Amino acid sequence: MYKLLLVVLMSVVYLSLFALQTDEELAMHTLFQGKHALNRAVHAAAQQSDQGKLAGGIHAIDVSQARAVAMQYLQANLRLDTANSPMPNTFLRSAVVVELFKVVNDNEEFPYTYADHARGYSVTLDRPGVIMFIRLEFPRTYSVLQPITWTIKSSAEMVF
């Protein structure tokens, strides 16, 4: 009888470990998906040239166009609606929050160093560029893991 009880208890332990491993793998996949989506959005935003300044030989980023393109790329890659909430039948369950969108333009002196010590991020840009932070929450599959929220950071320079 005690062997049967042991088998049942060990099955519960094994299933809990399986659930934990599954949640950890999905969490890493979600983090990488968010990082890749943010990288694509920031790189696309950094390539939005201000055509008026470019005609005068000055490399600069059109801020409003850069923001629009970054949001478009982020929404397309993470399957979000225009309010950054997940679309129906997608993996994410909560809205993605844009914590920072900063365009470092031609009015700055280069090399430009951006540092956010509270978030542990610093980057040096040699050209005009874009810096963006988003907050992404992991939708747990099982309730084995504690809730996970990441602040994902990325930057990109204009290519010319």
PDB file of C-alpha atoms in Angstrom:
ATOM      1  CA  MET A   1       0.000   0.000   0.000  1.00  0.00           C
ATOM      2  CA  TYR A   2       2.787   2.400   0.880  1.00  0.00           C
ATOM      3  CA  LYS A   3       4.380   1.766  -2.540  1.00  0.00           C
ATOM      4  CA  LEU A   4       1.189   2.834  -4.266  1.00  0.00           C
ATOM      5  CA  LEU A   5       1.106   6.021  -2.210  1.00  0.00           C
ATOM      6  CA  LEU A   6       4.756   6.664  -3.068  1.00  0.00           C
ATOM      7  CA  VAL A   7       4.045   6.241  -6.790  1.00  0.00           C
ATOM      8  CA  VAL A   8       1.165   8.724  -6.600  1.00  0.00           C
ATOM      9  CA  LEU A   9       3.235  11.291  -4.691  1.00  0.00           C
ATOM     10  CA  MET A  10       6.215  10.917  -7.015  1.00  0.00           C
ATOM     11  CA  SER A  11       3.891  11.384 -10.011  1.00  0.00           C
ATOM     12  CA  VAL A  12       2.751  14.688  -8.535  1.00  0.00           C
ATOM     13  CA  VAL A  13       6.366  15.762  -8.029  1.00  0.00           C
ATOM     14  CA  TYR A  14       7.337  14.774 -11.579  1.00  0.00           C
ATOM     15  CA  LEU A  15       4.342  16.589 -13.073  1.00  0.00           C
ATOM     16  CA  SER A  16       5.197  19.714 -11.057  1.00  0.00           C
ATOM     17  CA  LEU A  17       8.778  19.611 -12.331  1.00  0.00           C
ATOM     18  CA  PHE A  18       7.505  19.143 -15.889  1.00  0.00           C
ATOM     19  CA  ALA A  19       5.194  22.162 -15.493  1.00  0.00           C
ATOM     20  CA  LEU A  20       8.072  24.240 -14.090  1.00  0.00           C
ATOM     21  CA  GLN A  21      10.368  23.299 -16.980  1.00  0.00           C
ATOM     22  CA  THR A  22       7.643  24.052 -19.531  1.00  0.00           C
ATOM     23  CA  ASP A  23       6.984  27.481 -18.014  1.00  0.00           C
ATOM     24  CA  GLU A  24      10.713  28.282 -17.927  1.00  0.00           C
ATOM     25  CA  GLU A  25      11.143  27.331 -21.596  1.00  0.00           C
ATOM     26  CA  LEU A  26       8.107  29.379 -22.624  1.00  0.00           C
ATOM     27  CA  ALA A  27       9.363  32.323 -20.563  1.00  0.00           C
ATOM     28  CA  MET A  28      12.716  32.297 -22.358  1.00  0.00           C
ATOM     29  CA  HIS A  29      10.988  31.996 -25.728  1.00  0.00           C
ATOM     30  CA  THR A  30       8.745  34.958 -24.859  1.00  0.00           C
ATOM     31  CA  LEU A  31      11.719  37.055 -23.741  1.00  0.00           C
ATOM     32  CA  PHE A  32      13.612  36.345 -26.982  1.00  0.00           C
ATOM     33  CA  GLN A  33      10.505  37.028 -29.071  1.00  0.00           C
ATOM     34  CA  GLY A  34      10.074  40.379 -27.289  1.00  0.00           C
ATOM     35  CA  LYS A  35      13.753  41.260 -27.711  1.00  0.00           C
ATOM     36  CA  HIS A  36      13.740  40.443 -31.420  1.00  0.00           C
ATOM     37  CA  ALA A  37      10.532  42.434 -31.960  1.00  0.00           C
ATOM     38  CA  LEU A  38      11.982  45.438 -30.125  1.00  0.00           C
ATOM     39  CA  ASN A  39      15.263  45.230 -32.073  1.00  0.00           C
ATOM     40  CA  ARG A  40      13.369  45.225 -35.367  1.00  0.00           C
ATOM     41  CA  ALA A  41      11.230  48.178 -34.273  1.00  0.00           C
ATOM     42  CA  VAL A  42      14.196  50.258 -33.108  1.00  0.00           C
ATOM     43  CA  HIS A  43      16.231  49.544 -36.251  1.00  0.00           C
ATOM     44  CA  ALA A  44      13.285  50.515 -38.468  1.00  0.00           C
ATOM     45  CA  ALA A  45      12.741  53.710 -36.462  1.00  0.00           C
ATOM     46  CA  ALA A  46      16.404  54.698 -36.721  1.00  0.00           C
ATOM     47  CA  GLN A  47      16.214  54.608 -40.533  1.00  0.00           C
ATOM     48  CA  GLN A  48      13.458  57.252 -40.810  1.00  0.00           C
ATOM     49  CA  SER A  49      15.412  60.154 -42.280  1.00  0.00           C
ATOM     50  CA  ASP A  50      14.226  63.726 -42.005  1.00  0.00           C
ATOM     51  CA  GLN A  51      14.037  64.486 -45.727  1.00  0.00           C
ATOM     52  CA  GLY A  52      14.210  68.272 -45.271  1.00  0.00           C
ATOM     53  CA  LYS A  53      17.448  68.111 -43.303  1.00  0.00           C
ATOM     54  CA  LEU A  54      18.859  65.383 -45.527  1.00  0.00           C
ATOM     55  CA  ALA A  55      18.432  67.710 -48.538  1.00  0.00           C
ATOM     56  CA  GLY A  56      20.716  70.129 -46.700  1.00  0.00           C
ATOM     57  CA  GLY A  57      23.308  67.407 -46.057  1.00  0.00           C
ATOM     58  CA  ILE A  58      22.377  66.838 -42.382  1.00  0.00           C
ATOM     59  CA  HIS A  59      21.664  63.306 -41.226  1.00  0.00           C
ATOM     60  CA  ALA A  60      18.721  63.424 -38.827  1.00  0.00           C
ATOM     61  CA  ILE A  61      15.755  61.274 -37.838  1.00  0.00           C
ATOM     62  CA  ASP A  62      12.142  62.362 -38.351  1.00  0.00           C
ATOM     63  CA  VAL A  63      10.863  61.889 -34.777  1.00  0.00           C
ATOM     64  CA  SER A  64       7.151  61.487 -35.520  1.00  0.00           C
ATOM     65  CA  GLN A  65       7.772  59.115 -38.408  1.00  0.00           C
ATOM     66  CA  ALA A  66      10.274  57.124 -36.326  1.00  0.00           C
ATOM     67  CA  ARG A  67       7.752  56.698 -33.497  1.00  0.00           C
ATOM     68  CA  ALA A  68       5.012  55.623 -35.903  1.00  0.00           C
ATOM     69  CA  VAL A  69       7.237  53.080 -37.663  1.00  0.00           C
ATOM     70  CA  ALA A  70       8.576  51.706 -34.359  1.00  0.00           C
ATOM     71  CA  MET A  71       5.057  51.162 -33.044  1.00  0.00           C
ATOM     72  CA  GLN A  72       3.986  49.592 -36.334  1.00  0.00           C
ATOM     73  CA  TYR A  73       6.885  47.109 -36.251  1.00  0.00           C
ATOM     74  CA  LEU A  74       6.381  46.332 -32.561  1.00  0.00           C
ATOM     75  CA  GLN A  75       2.662  45.742 -33.052  1.00  0.00           C
ATOM     76  CA  ALA A  76       3.194  43.567 -36.117  1.00  0.00           C
ATOM     77  CA  ASN A  77       5.922  41.418 -34.546  1.00  0.00           C
ATOM     78  CA  LEU A  78       4.203  40.906 -31.181  1.00  0.00           C
ATOM     79  CA  ARG A  79       0.701  40.747 -32.729  1.00  0.00           C
ATOM     80  CA  LEU A  80      -0.675  43.744 -30.842  1.00  0.00           C
ATOM     81  CA  ASP A  81      -3.523  46.096 -31.674  1.00  0.00           C
ATOM     82  CA  THR A  82      -3.122  49.873 -31.947  1.00  0.00           C
ATOM     83  CA  ALA A  83      -3.374  50.245 -28.142  1.00  0.00           C
ATOM     84  CA  ASN A  84      -0.531  47.690 -27.701  1.00  0.00           C
ATOM     85  CA  SER A  85      -2.933  45.110 -26.277  1.00  0.00           C
ATOM     86  CA  PRO A  86      -2.586  41.538 -27.549  1.00  0.00           C
ATOM     87  CA  MET A  87      -4.899  40.493 -30.349  1.00  0.00           C
ATOM     88  CA  PRO A  88      -7.347  37.653 -29.702  1.00  0.00           C
ATOM     89  CA  ASN A  89      -5.920  34.122 -29.814  1.00  0.00           C
ATOM     90  CA  THR A  90      -2.318  35.238 -29.297  1.00  0.00           C
ATOM     91  CA  PHE A  91       0.128  34.104 -26.642  1.00  0.00           C
ATOM     92  CA  LEU A  92       0.496  37.381 -24.742  1.00  0.00           C
ATOM     93  CA  ARG A  93      -2.289  38.293 -22.315  1.00  0.00           C
ATOM     94  CA  SER A  94      -1.427  41.823 -21.141  1.00  0.00           C
ATOM     95  CA  ALA A  95      -0.591  45.056 -22.910  1.00  0.00           C
ATOM     96  CA  VAL A  96       2.978  45.914 -23.839  1.00  0.00           C
ATOM     97  CA  VAL A  97       4.002  49.213 -22.258  1.00  0.00           C
ATOM     98  CA  VAL A  98       6.489  51.503 -23.992  1.00  0.00           C
ATOM     99  CA  GLU A  99       8.486  52.905 -21.075  1.00  0.00           C
ATOM    100  CA  LEU A 100      10.923  54.983 -23.139  1.00  0.00           C
ATOM    101  CA  PHE A 101      11.150  56.170 -26.707  1.00  0.00           C
ATOM    102  CA  LYS A 102      14.045  58.553 -27.229  1.00  0.00           C
ATOM    103  CA  VAL A 103      15.401  59.859 -30.482  1.00  0.00           C
ATOM    104  CA  VAL A 104      18.989  61.095 -30.282  1.00  0.00           C
ATOM    105  CA  ASN A 105      19.178  63.490 -33.172  1.00  0.00           C
ATOM    106  CA  ASP A 106      21.615  65.855 -34.893  1.00  0.00           C
ATOM    107  CA  ASN A 107      21.236  68.446 -32.116  1.00  0.00           C
ATOM    108  CA  GLU A 108      23.328  66.247 -29.768  1.00  0.00           C
ATOM    109  CA  GLU A 109      27.107  66.038 -29.683  1.00  0.00           C
ATOM    110  CA  PHE A 110      28.480  62.670 -30.824  1.00  0.00           C
ATOM    111  CA  PRO A 111      29.582  60.287 -29.488  1.00  0.00           C
ATOM    112  CA  TYR A 112      26.467  60.526 -27.307  1.00  0.00           C
ATOM    113  CA  THR A 113      26.239  58.356 -24.195  1.00  0.00           C
ATOM    114  CA  TYR A 114      22.827  57.537 -22.777  1.00  0.00           C
ATOM    115  CA  ALA A 115      22.846  56.052 -19.297  1.00  0.00           C
ATOM    116  CA  ASP A 116      19.927  54.912 -17.163  1.00  0.00           C
ATOM    117  CA  HIS A 117      21.475  53.652 -13.938  1.00  0.00           C
ATOM    118  CA  ALA A 118      18.105  52.755 -12.402  1.00  0.00           C
ATOM    119  CA  ARG A 119      17.506  50.212 -15.174  1.00  0.00           C
ATOM    120  CA  GLY A 120      21.150  49.237 -15.614  1.00  0.00           C
ATOM    121  CA  TYR A 121      21.462  50.355 -19.228  1.00  0.00           C
ATOM    122  CA  SER A 122      23.963  52.510 -21.047  1.00  0.00           C
ATOM    123  CA  VAL A 123      24.774  52.901 -24.710  1.00  0.00           C
ATOM    124  CA  THR A 124      27.067  55.126 -26.755  1.00  0.00           C
ATOM    125  CA  LEU A 125      25.800  56.285 -30.119  1.00  0.00           C
ATOM    126  CA  ASP A 126      28.173  57.607 -32.780  1.00  0.00           C
ATOM    127  CA  ARG A 127      25.337  58.818 -35.027  1.00  0.00           C
ATOM    128  CA  PRO A 128      21.695  59.800 -34.669  1.00  0.00           C
ATOM    129  CA  GLY A 129      19.739  56.900 -33.240  1.00  0.00           C
ATOM    130  CA  VAL A 130      16.768  55.607 -31.295  1.00  0.00           C
ATOM    131  CA  ILE A 131      16.599  54.163 -27.775  1.00  0.00           C
ATOM    132  CA  MET A 132      13.492  52.281 -26.682  1.00  0.00           C
ATOM    133  CA  PHE A 133      12.391  50.340 -23.592  1.00  0.00           C
ATOM    134  CA  ILE A 134       9.287  48.172 -23.341  1.00  0.00           C
ATOM    135  CA  ARG A 135       7.732  46.280 -20.437  1.00  0.00           C
ATOM    136  CA  LEU A 136       6.540  42.768 -21.277  1.00  0.00           C
ATOM    137  CA  GLU A 137       4.690  40.424 -18.942  1.00  0.00           C
ATOM    138  CA  PHE A 138       4.947  36.641 -19.273  1.00  0.00           C
ATOM    139  CA  PRO A 139       1.565  34.876 -19.382  1.00  0.00           C
ATOM    140  CA  ARG A 140       2.179  31.823 -17.245  1.00  0.00           C
ATOM    141  CA  THR A 141       0.943  28.521 -18.629  1.00  0.00           C
ATOM    142  CA  TYR A 142       0.960  26.868 -15.219  1.00  0.00           C
ATOM    143  CA  SER A 143       1.005  28.561 -11.839  1.00  0.00           C
ATOM    144  CA  VAL A 144       4.321  26.990 -10.828  1.00  0.00           C
ATOM    145  CA  LEU A 145       6.442  30.053 -11.628  1.00  0.00           C
ATOM    146  CA  GLN A 146       5.959  33.432 -10.035  1.00  0.00           C
ATOM    147  CA  PRO A 147       4.770  36.207 -12.381  1.00  0.00           C
ATOM    148  CA  ILE A 148       7.589  37.502 -14.582  1.00  0.00           C
ATOM    149  CA  THR A 149       7.801  41.011 -16.022  1.00  0.00           C
ATOM    150  CA  TRP A 150      10.742  42.159 -18.112  1.00  0.00           C
ATOM    151  CA  THR A 151      11.929  45.595 -19.143  1.00  0.00           C
ATOM    152  CA  ILE A 152      13.464  44.971 -22.543  1.00  0.00           C
ATOM    153  CA  LYS A 153      15.890  47.600 -23.831  1.00  0.00           C
ATOM    154  CA  SER A 154      17.286  48.266 -27.276  1.00  0.00           C
ATOM    155  CA  SER A 155      18.959  50.957 -29.363  1.00  0.00           C
ATOM    156  CA  ALA A 156      19.971  51.455 -32.969  1.00  0.00           C
ATOM    157  CA  GLU A 157      21.862  54.047 -34.999  1.00  0.00           C
ATOM    158  CA  MET A 158      20.996  55.552 -38.337  1.00  0.00           C
ATOM    159  CA  VAL A 159      22.828  53.823 -41.164  1.00  0.00           C
ATOM    160  CA  PHE A 160      24.374  56.062 -43.804  1.00  0.00           C
TER     161      PHE A 160
END
